[in-house]
Coordinates of C-alpha atoms in Angstrom, one line a residue:
M1070 CA -69.1 -102.5 65.6
S1071 CA -68.5 -101.9 61.9
T1072 CA -71.1 -99.2 61.8
R1073 CA -69.8 -97.2 64.7
V1074 CA -66.2 -97.6 62.6
T1075 CA -67.7 -96.2 59.3
L1076 CA -69.4 -93.5 60.9
L1077 CA -65.8 -92.5 62.9
L1078 CA -64.0 -92.5 59.6
T1079 CA -66.7 -90.3 58.1
G1080 CA -66.2 -87.6 60.8
V1081 CA -62.6 -87.7 60.5
A1082 CA -62.7 -87.3 57.0
A1083 CA -65.1 -84.6 57.1
A1084 CA -63.1 -82.7 59.8
S1085 CA -60.1 -83.0 57.7
L1086 CA -62.0 -81.7 54.9
V1087 CA -63.3 -78.8 56.8
L1088 CA -59.4 -77.9 58.3
A1089 CA -58.1 -78.2 54.3
T1090 CA -60.8 -75.9 53.0
T1091 CA -60.1 -73.4 55.9
I1092 CA -56.4 -73.4 55.6
V1093 CA -56.9 -72.8 51.4
S1094 CA -59.3 -69.9 52.0
A1095 CA -56.8 -68.5 54.4
Q1096 CA -53.8 -68.7 52.2
Q1097 CA -55.9 -67.1 49.1
T1098 CA -57.1 -64.2 51.0
R1099 CA -53.4 -63.4 51.8
R1100 CA -52.3 -63.5 48.6
T1101 CA -55.1 -61.7 46.8
A1102 CA -56.4 -59.2 49.2
L1103 CA -52.8 -57.1 49.4
R1104 CA -51.2 -55.3 46.6
P1105 CA -47.7 -56.1 46.0
T1106 CA -46.6 -52.4 46.4
V1107 CA -48.4 -51.7 50.1
P1108 CA -47.0 -53.4 53.1
A1109 CA -49.1 -55.7 55.3
Y1110 CA -48.7 -54.1 58.1
V1111 CA -49.7 -50.8 56.7
A1112 CA -52.8 -52.0 55.1
Q1113 CA -53.7 -54.0 58.0
Q1114 CA -54.0 -51.0 60.3
P1115 CA -57.8 -50.2 60.6
P1116 CA -58.8 -46.5 59.5
R1117 CA -59.2 -44.1 62.2
D1118 CA -60.9 -41.0 62.8
P1119 CA -59.2 -37.9 62.2
V1120 CA -59.0 -36.1 65.2
A1121 CA -60.2 -32.4 65.2
V1122 CA -57.4 -30.1 66.2
P1123 CA -58.5 -26.8 67.7
A1124 CA -57.3 -23.4 65.9
T1125 CA -55.9 -21.8 69.2
P1126 CA -53.4 -19.0 69.4
D1127 CA -50.6 -21.1 69.8
V1128 CA -51.3 -23.8 67.5
L1129 CA -51.3 -21.5 64.6
G1130 CA -48.2 -19.9 66.1
D1131 CA -46.5 -23.4 66.2
P1132 CA -47.2 -24.7 62.8
A1133 CA -46.0 -28.4 63.7
G1134 CA -48.9 -28.5 65.9
L1135 CA -51.4 -28.8 63.6
I1136 CA -49.9 -32.5 62.6
R1137 CA -48.6 -33.3 65.8
A1138 CA -51.6 -35.3 66.9
Q1139 CA -52.9 -36.1 63.4
P1140 CA -52.9 -40.0 63.2
S1141 CA -50.7 -41.7 60.9
A1142 CA -51.0 -45.0 58.7
I1143 CA -47.6 -45.7 59.0
S1144 CA -46.6 -48.1 61.5
N1145 CA -44.0 -47.4 64.1
R1146 CA -42.4 -50.9 63.8
A1147 CA -39.7 -51.7 61.5
P1148 CA -40.4 -53.1 58.4
P1149 CA -40.0 -57.1 58.4
Y1150 CA -37.9 -56.9 55.5
A1151 CA -36.1 -53.4 55.9
S1152 CA -33.6 -54.0 52.9
R1153 CA -36.3 -54.0 50.3
S1154 CA -37.6 -50.3 49.2
V1155 CA -41.2 -49.9 50.2
R1156 CA -43.2 -47.9 47.7
G1157 CA -46.6 -46.7 48.6
S1158 CA -48.2 -44.1 46.0
G1159 CA -51.2 -43.4 48.0
V1160 CA -49.1 -42.6 51.0
R1161 CA -47.7 -39.3 51.6
G1162 CA -45.5 -38.2 53.7
V1163 CA -44.8 -35.1 55.8
T1164 CA -42.5 -32.4 54.4
Q1165 CA -40.1 -30.1 56.4
R1166 CA -42.2 -26.9 55.5
Q1167 CA -45.0 -27.7 57.9
F1168 CA -42.1 -28.6 60.7
R1169 CA -39.9 -25.5 59.8
A1170 CA -40.8 -22.4 62.0
P1171 CA -41.2 -18.8 60.6
P1172 CA -38.3 -16.8 61.2
P1173 CA -38.0 -14.1 63.6
S1174 CA -39.3 -10.6 63.2
V1175 CA -36.3 -8.0 63.3
T1176 CA -37.6 -4.7 64.3
G1177 CA -36.0 -1.2 65.2
L1178 CA -34.0 -1.4 61.9
P1179 CA -34.3 2.1 59.8
A1180 CA -36.1 1.4 56.2
V1181 CA -33.4 1.0 53.1
P1182 CA -33.6 3.9 51.0
P1183 CA -34.3 3.1 47.1
A1184 CA -31.6 3.5 45.3
P1185 CA -31.0 6.4 43.4
P1186 CA -31.0 6.1 39.7
P1187 CA -28.1 5.9 37.6
P1188 CA -26.4 9.0 36.9
R1189 CA -26.7 10.4 33.0
R1190 CA -23.6 9.7 31.4
A1191 CA -22.5 13.0 29.3
P1192 CA -22.5 12.3 25.0
A1193 CA -19.3 11.8 23.9
A1194 CA -17.3 14.9 22.3
Q1195 CA -17.1 14.9 18.3
E1196 CA -14.4 15.6 17.0
D1197 CA -14.8 17.3 14.3
P1198 CA -18.6 19.1 14.3
Y1199 CA -17.4 21.2 11.2
A1200 CA -16.3 17.7 9.2
P1201 CA -18.2 17.2 6.2
L1202 CA -20.8 14.1 6.3
G1203 CA -20.1 12.5 2.9
L1204 CA -22.3 11.2 -0.3
R1205 CA -22.8 7.3 0.6
L1206 CA -22.9 5.4 -2.9
G1207 CA -23.8 1.8 -1.9
S1208 CA -20.8 1.1 0.4
V1209 CA -18.4 3.3 -0.5
V1210 CA -18.4 7.2 0.8
L1211 CA -17.5 9.9 -0.9
R1212 CA -16.5 13.3 0.2
P1213 CA -16.6 16.0 -2.5
A1214 CA -15.7 19.9 -2.3
L1215 CA -15.4 22.7 -5.0
T1216 CA -13.6 25.6 -4.0
N1217 CA -14.1 29.1 -5.9
S1218 CA -11.0 31.8 -5.3
V1219 CA -10.1 35.4 -6.3
G1220 CA -6.7 37.0 -5.9
Y1221 CA -3.2 38.6 -7.3
D1222 CA -0.2 37.2 -8.3
T1223 CA 2.7 39.3 -9.1
N1224 CA 4.7 36.8 -11.1
P1225 CA 2.2 34.3 -13.2
Q1226 CA 5.1 33.1 -15.5
R1227 CA 8.0 33.1 -12.6
T1228 CA 9.8 35.3 -14.8
A1229 CA 13.1 37.3 -14.0
G1230 CA 13.7 40.8 -14.3
S1231 CA 11.6 43.5 -15.4
T1232 CA 9.7 41.4 -17.8
R1233 CA 7.4 40.0 -15.3
K1234 CA 3.7 41.4 -15.0
G1235 CA 1.4 41.2 -12.3
S1236 CA -2.2 40.1 -13.1
P1237 CA -5.7 39.2 -11.0
F1238 CA -6.7 35.8 -11.0
S1239 CA -9.5 33.1 -10.4
R1240 CA -9.3 29.7 -9.4
H1241 CA -11.2 27.0 -9.4
E1242 CA -10.7 23.7 -7.7
G1243 CA -12.5 20.9 -7.2
E1244 CA -11.5 17.5 -5.3
V1245 CA -13.2 14.1 -4.1
D1246 CA -12.1 11.8 -1.3
I1247 CA -13.1 7.9 -1.5
Q1248 CA -13.5 5.4 1.2
S1249 CA -14.9 2.2 1.4
N1250 CA -17.0 0.7 3.7
W1251 CA -16.4 -2.8 3.4
N1252 CA -16.4 -5.7 5.8
V1253 CA -13.3 -7.3 3.8
H1254 CA -11.0 -5.4 0.9
E1255 CA -11.0 -1.8 1.2
L1256 CA -11.1 1.2 -1.6
T1257 CA -9.4 4.5 -0.8
G1258 CA -8.4 7.7 -3.3
R1259 CA -8.2 11.6 -3.8
L1260 CA -8.8 13.3 -7.1
R1261 CA -8.2 16.7 -7.4
A1262 CA -8.5 18.9 -10.4
G1263 CA -8.1 23.0 -10.6
Y1264 CA -7.5 25.6 -13.1
S1265 CA -6.0 29.5 -12.9
E1266 CA -7.0 31.8 -15.2
F1267 CA -5.1 35.2 -15.1
Y1268 CA -6.6 38.1 -16.8
R1269 CA -4.0 40.0 -17.8
D1270 CA -1.6 37.1 -18.9
R1271 CA -3.6 34.5 -20.9
E1272 CA -0.6 32.7 -21.3
A1273 CA 0.0 32.6 -17.9
S1274 CA -3.2 30.4 -17.5
R1275 CA -2.4 26.9 -16.5
P1276 CA -4.2 23.6 -15.3
D1277 CA -3.2 21.4 -12.5
G1278 CA -4.4 18.3 -10.9
E1279 CA -3.4 14.7 -9.4
G1280 CA -5.4 11.8 -8.2
N1281 CA -4.6 8.0 -7.2
L1282 CA -6.5 5.0 -6.3
Q1283 CA -5.7 2.2 -4.0
L1284 CA -7.6 -1.0 -3.9
R1285 CA -6.6 -3.9 -1.2
L1286 CA -8.0 -7.3 -1.9
D1287 CA -7.9 -9.6 1.3
A1288 CA -7.2 -13.0 -0.3
S1289 CA -6.9 -14.4 3.3
R1290 CA -6.1 -13.6 6.7
D1291 CA -2.3 -13.2 6.2
T1292 CA -2.3 -12.3 2.0
R1293 CA -3.2 -9.4 0.4
I1294 CA -3.2 -8.1 -3.2
L1295 CA -2.5 -4.0 -3.4
L1296 CA -3.8 -2.4 -6.5
E1297 CA -3.1 0.8 -7.1
T1298 CA -3.0 3.8 -10.1
R1299 CA -1.7 7.3 -10.1
A1300 CA -2.0 10.2 -12.5
R1301 CA -0.4 13.7 -12.4
L1302 CA -0.8 16.7 -14.3
D1303 CA 1.6 19.9 -14.0
T1304 CA 3.2 22.6 -16.1
Q1305 CA 6.9 23.6 -16.9
R1306 CA 7.7 27.5 -16.0
P1307 CA 9.3 29.4 -18.7
G1308 CA 12.9 29.6 -17.5
S1309 CA 13.3 26.0 -16.7
P1310 CA 16.6 24.7 -17.8
D1311 CA 15.3 21.5 -19.4
L1312 CA 13.8 24.1 -21.9
T1313 CA 16.2 24.6 -24.8
A1314 CA 14.8 28.0 -25.4
A1315 CA 12.5 30.5 -24.4
V1316 CA 8.6 29.5 -24.9
V1317 CA 5.6 31.1 -24.4
G1318 CA 2.9 29.9 -21.8
R1319 CA 3.4 26.6 -20.0
P1320 CA 4.1 23.3 -21.5
L1321 CA 2.2 20.5 -19.6
V1322 CA 3.5 17.4 -17.9
Y1323 CA 1.3 14.5 -18.1
Q1324 CA 2.6 11.4 -15.8
Y1325 CA 0.6 8.4 -15.0
G1326 CA 1.3 4.7 -13.9
A1327 CA -0.1 1.7 -12.1
S1328 CA 1.3 -1.1 -9.8
A1329 CA 0.2 -4.3 -8.3
G1330 CA 1.4 -6.4 -5.8
V1331 CA 0.9 -8.8 -3.0
T1332 CA 1.9 -8.7 0.5
H1333 CA 1.9 -11.7 3.3
D1334 CA 2.5 -11.9 7.0
I1335 CA 4.5 -14.7 8.4
N1336 CA 4.1 -14.1 12.0
R1337 CA 5.3 -10.7 12.8
L1338 CA 7.7 -10.6 9.5
Q1339 CA 5.5 -8.8 6.5
M1340 CA 6.8 -9.6 3.2
T1341 CA 5.6 -7.4 -0.4
L1342 CA 6.5 -7.6 -3.5
R1343 CA 5.2 -4.9 -6.0
G1344 CA 5.6 -3.8 -9.6
S1345 CA 5.1 -0.5 -11.1
V1346 CA 4.7 0.7 -14.8
D1347 CA 5.0 4.9 -15.2
R1348 CA 4.9 6.8 -18.0
S1349 CA 5.5 10.8 -18.6
D1350 CA 5.0 12.4 -21.5
Y1351 CA 5.9 16.3 -22.2
E1352 CA 4.2 18.8 -24.5
D1353 CA 5.6 20.9 -27.1
G1354 CA 6.7 24.4 -26.3
K1355 CA 5.3 27.0 -28.6
L1356 CA 7.9 30.0 -29.5
S1357 CA 6.9 33.7 -29.6
N1358 CA 7.1 33.4 -33.2
G1359 CA 4.8 30.8 -33.6
G1360 CA 7.8 27.8 -34.0
I1361 CA 7.6 24.6 -32.1
V1362 CA 10.2 23.2 -29.7
S1363 CA 9.9 19.7 -29.4
Q1364 CA 10.0 17.4 -25.8
R1365 CA 9.3 14.3 -27.2
D1366 CA 12.9 13.4 -26.7
R1367 CA 11.8 13.5 -23.1
N1368 CA 8.7 11.1 -23.1
Q1369 CA 9.8 8.0 -21.4
T1370 CA 8.1 4.6 -19.7
Q1371 CA 9.8 3.4 -16.4
Y1372 CA 9.4 -0.2 -15.0
G1373 CA 10.3 -1.3 -11.0
L1374 CA 10.1 -3.9 -9.0
R1375 CA 10.2 -3.4 -5.7
L1376 CA 11.0 -6.4 -2.6
R1377 CA 10.4 -5.0 1.4
A1378 CA 10.7 -6.8 4.4
A1379 CA 9.1 -5.1 7.2
Y1380 CA 9.2 -7.0 11.3
E1381 CA 7.0 -5.8 13.8
V1382 CA 9.5 -5.1 16.6
T1383 CA 6.4 -3.5 19.1
P1384 CA 3.0 -2.2 17.9
G1385 CA 4.4 0.8 17.4
F1386 CA 7.5 0.2 15.8
K1387 CA 8.0 -1.5 12.3
P1388 CA 11.8 -1.4 10.5
F1389 CA 12.2 -2.4 7.2
V1390 CA 14.7 -3.2 4.4
Q1391 CA 13.8 -2.5 0.7
G1392 CA 15.6 -3.3 -2.2
E1393 CA 14.4 -2.1 -6.0
V1394 CA 15.6 -2.0 -9.7
D1395 CA 14.1 0.2 -12.6
T1396 CA 14.7 0.5 -16.1
R1397 CA 13.9 3.7 -18.1
D1398 CA 13.3 3.6 -21.5
F1399 CA 13.0 6.8 -23.6
D1400 CA 10.8 6.8 -26.7
Q1401 CA 13.9 8.2 -28.9
A1402 CA 16.9 6.7 -28.3
I1403 CA 18.8 9.9 -28.9
D1404 CA 17.8 13.0 -27.3
S1405 CA 18.3 16.4 -28.8
S1406 CA 21.7 16.9 -27.3
G1407 CA 23.2 13.6 -28.9
Y1408 CA 22.8 11.6 -26.0
R1409 CA 21.2 8.1 -25.3
R1410 CA 19.3 8.8 -21.9
S1411 CA 18.0 5.4 -21.3
S1412 CA 19.5 4.0 -18.1
N1413 CA 19.1 0.9 -15.3
G1414 CA 18.9 2.0 -11.7
L1415 CA 19.7 -0.2 -8.7
T1416 CA 18.1 1.1 -5.3
G1417 CA 18.7 0.1 -1.4
R1418 CA 16.9 1.3 1.7
V1419 CA 16.2 1.0 5.2
G1420 CA 13.7 2.7 7.4
S1421 CA 11.0 2.3 9.4
T1422 CA 7.3 3.4 10.5
F1423 CA 7.0 4.8 14.1
E1424 CA 4.4 5.5 16.6
I1425 CA 6.2 7.1 19.8
S1426 CA 3.2 7.9 21.1
R1427 CA -0.3 9.0 19.9
Q1428 CA 1.4 12.5 19.5
L1429 CA 4.0 11.7 17.4
T1430 CA 3.7 9.2 14.3
G1431 CA 5.8 9.0 10.9
E1432 CA 8.3 7.1 8.7
V1433 CA 11.7 7.9 7.8
S1434 CA 14.0 6.0 5.5
V1435 CA 17.2 6.4 4.0
G1436 CA 19.2 4.5 1.4
Y1437 CA 21.4 4.8 -1.9
Q1438 CA 20.9 4.7 -5.6
D1439 CA 23.2 3.8 -8.5
R1440 CA 22.0 4.6 -12.2
K1441 CA 24.3 3.5 -15.3
Y1442 CA 23.3 5.5 -18.5
D1443 CA 23.5 3.7 -21.9
D1444 CA 25.8 6.3 -23.1
A1445 CA 29.4 6.1 -21.9
R1446 CA 29.9 9.6 -21.8
L1447 CA 27.3 9.9 -18.9
R1448 CA 28.6 9.2 -15.7
N1449 CA 26.6 6.9 -13.5
L1450 CA 23.9 8.8 -11.1
R1451 CA 25.0 7.8 -8.0
G1452 CA 23.7 9.6 -4.2
L1453 CA 21.8 9.0 -1.4
I1454 CA 18.2 8.7 -1.2
G1455 CA 15.9 9.7 1.1
D1456 CA 12.1 10.2 2.7
A1457 CA 10.7 11.4 6.0
A1458 CA 7.2 12.3 6.9
I1459 CA 6.5 13.2 10.5
L1460 CA 3.0 14.2 12.4
W1461 CA 3.7 15.7 15.6
S1462 CA 0.5 16.6 17.7
P1463 CA 2.0 18.4 20.7
T1464 CA -1.4 19.8 22.2
P1465 CA -4.9 18.7 20.9
L1466 CA -5.1 22.2 18.9
T1467 CA -1.6 22.1 17.5
T1468 CA -0.1 20.2 14.5
V1469 CA 3.1 19.9 12.8
T1470 CA 3.6 18.2 9.8
L1471 CA 7.4 17.5 8.3
R1472 CA 8.1 15.9 5.1
G1473 CA 11.2 15.4 3.3
T1474 CA 12.6 13.7 0.3
S1475 CA 15.9 13.3 -2.1
E1476 CA 15.4 11.9 -4.9
L1477 CA 17.6 11.2 -8.4
G1478 CA 16.3 12.5 -11.6
D1479 CA 16.6 12.8 -15.4
T1480 CA 17.2 15.9 -17.4
T1481 CA 17.8 17.0 -21.0
V1482 CA 20.7 19.1 -20.4
A1483 CA 23.7 18.9 -22.2
G1484 CA 26.3 17.0 -20.7
S1485 CA 24.5 16.3 -17.4
S1486 CA 23.4 13.0 -16.3
G1487 CA 21.0 14.0 -14.5
T1488 CA 19.6 16.1 -11.3
T1489 CA 20.0 15.5 -7.4
A1490 CA 16.5 17.1 -6.1
R1491 CA 16.5 17.4 -2.2
R1492 CA 12.9 19.1 -0.7
V1493 CA 11.9 19.6 2.7
S1494 CA 8.7 21.3 3.9
L1495 CA 7.4 22.1 7.5
E1496 CA 3.5 22.8 8.3
V1497 CA 2.3 24.2 11.9
A1498 CA -1.6 24.3 11.9
H1499 CA -3.0 25.8 15.2
A1500 CA -6.9 26.0 15.8
L1501 CA -7.9 29.0 17.4
R1502 CA -11.3 28.0 17.8
R1503 CA -13.4 24.7 16.4
N1504 CA -14.1 26.3 13.2
L1505 CA -11.4 28.6 12.8
T1506 CA -7.7 27.1 12.1
V1507 CA -4.8 29.3 11.2
T1508 CA -1.6 27.4 9.1
A1509 CA 1.9 28.6 8.8
F1510 CA 4.1 26.9 6.0
G1511 CA 7.4 26.8 4.3
S1512 CA 9.8 24.7 2.0
F1513 CA 12.9 24.6 0.4
N1514 CA 14.3 23.0 -2.8
R1515 CA 17.5 22.4 -4.1
T1516 CA 18.4 20.8 -7.7
E1517 CA 21.7 20.2 -8.6
Y1518 CA 22.5 19.4 -12.1
E1519 CA 25.2 16.5 -11.7
G1520 CA 28.3 17.4 -14.5
Q1521 CA 27.4 21.1 -14.4
E1522 CA 27.9 24.0 -12.3
L1523 CA 24.5 24.5 -12.1
R1524 CA 21.8 24.8 -9.4
E1525 CA 18.8 25.9 -8.3
D1526 CA 17.2 26.8 -4.7
S1527 CA 13.9 27.9 -4.5
S1528 CA 11.7 28.6 -1.3
S1529 CA 8.0 29.6 -0.2
I1530 CA 6.8 30.9 2.9
G1531 CA 3.5 31.9 3.6
A1532 CA 0.1 31.3 6.0
R1533 CA -3.8 29.9 5.1
L1534 CA -6.4 30.8 7.6
D1535 CA -9.8 28.4 7.6
Y1536 CA -13.1 29.6 8.9
K1537 CA -15.5 26.8 8.7
L1538 CA -19.3 28.7 8.6
T1539 CA -20.9 25.1 8.7
R1540 CA -20.3 21.8 7.7
T1541 CA -20.5 22.3 3.9
F1542 CA -19.5 26.2 3.6
S1543 CA -16.0 27.7 4.5
V1544 CA -14.4 30.5 3.9
R1545 CA -10.0 30.3 2.8
A1546 CA -7.3 33.0 2.7
S1547 CA -3.8 32.8 2.2
F1548 CA -1.0 34.6 1.4
T1549 CA 2.3 32.7 -0.2
H1550 CA 6.0 34.6 -0.8
E1551 CA 8.1 32.4 -3.9
R1552 CA 11.6 32.8 -4.4
L1553 CA 14.1 31.3 -6.7
N1554 CA 18.0 31.7 -6.9
S1555 CA 19.8 30.1 -9.8
S1556 CA 23.5 29.9 -10.4
A1557 CA 22.2 30.8 -13.9
Q1558 CA 22.6 34.2 -15.2
G1559 CA 19.3 35.9 -15.7
S1560 CA 17.0 33.6 -13.8
D1561 CA 16.2 34.7 -10.2
Y1562 CA 12.7 35.5 -9.5
T1563 CA 10.6 36.3 -6.9
A1564 CA 6.4 36.1 -6.5
N1565 CA 3.6 37.0 -4.1
V1566 CA 0.7 35.9 -4.5
A1567 CA -2.5 36.1 -2.4
Q1568 CA -6.3 34.9 -2.5
V1569 CA -9.5 34.6 -0.9
G1570 CA -12.4 32.4 -1.5
L1571 CA -15.3 30.0 -0.4
R1572 CA -14.9 26.1 -0.3
L1573 CA -18.3 24.0 -0.7
Q1574 CA -18.0 20.6 0.7
F1575 CA -20.8 17.7 1.3

């Protein structure tokens, strides 16, 4: 009995041990045989042999047929955990490209011809094919020119009556234009010098010249510093009322000066403040008997301060208001007539720059000036002053230039406070061809001596012809008729000047 119980317990224990071992083995196999990223229902599918698909025309026409009968390792059943992401790096899906049918072919449409080549653009017309190219000096462009002329003057000394004597002459003139090519700042200027030599009247030979240089310094976007220097060389005619005696030759007059200012823009409002210093020196005259006529009492220095406010109403219309004070200080307190000529002036002016169109541009201003002298015997010199410069181009071949000015000046005529000078000039240039230009010009000047019954009217009229051979060489010819009518006896004169020359420019 005991032996049977013992065997029964031993068999039950062995069966339990075998059953436990089987369960544990099954659990370990389920945990280790599968990767965590591959679902069990996918991995447990037995591999199948690929089915060969015949390459028939029907199948080739339908790309989807190539894969329609292929076996898939993906089960049709839904995963037990559909909310969880299923990742399988070794499982590849089917792309849409394999199912997309080929686009139908369209037949019967004509072939699209190739686009024609773009039309060739004509080169832009050059403004002036005979303009000088200039000489580049660093970032500054220089345009020098030399002119040599010969001609005849019927009255070289501009004297009246039968004393005049005509003479052939030669004239030599040189000039240079200056223009900078900087990103900021700007330098511009023009220098000119000439000499006229008369062969029959050596005393009439005379030099002349003028020049100016302007420098703009851009301190900021709205602030600019303006610097300028200027000079002028001229001569006096022997019959001038300011010469107290009949002189031989033409005394020289030197005028030079400089100015500095600043311009600031406040939106459309532009404010400019400028100070200037100008100097005038007169050469002594020579008498026929060898004596000297001193003109040192005419040497003077003028100091000025000007304030200008301009407002840009439109890009082509910019009115301004300007006020100026100045002082003229003579080297000699008392002149040869016993008058104290030093004075102080006050000037007000209004005007505008305008550009009505591309064909009409310019600047016009008008004002009033009051000048008070140190000598109580000289009345204040008062009067209207103004400036005008108008450029009109009615056609591309025609240019009309109108200039006018009115100003108050000094004199040494006894008993006269000063002069009122008004000048107007008109010039019409017409291009017959690209290299052939005809210019007609005329001018009229009137000078009145305040406090004296003395008036001078001078006028000139003439024509000029410019024929450009190349960019470098051109021929220039001109004729001018001059006339002076004076209230002083024996001062009227006429003169005719004709000349032709060759101009060399770079």
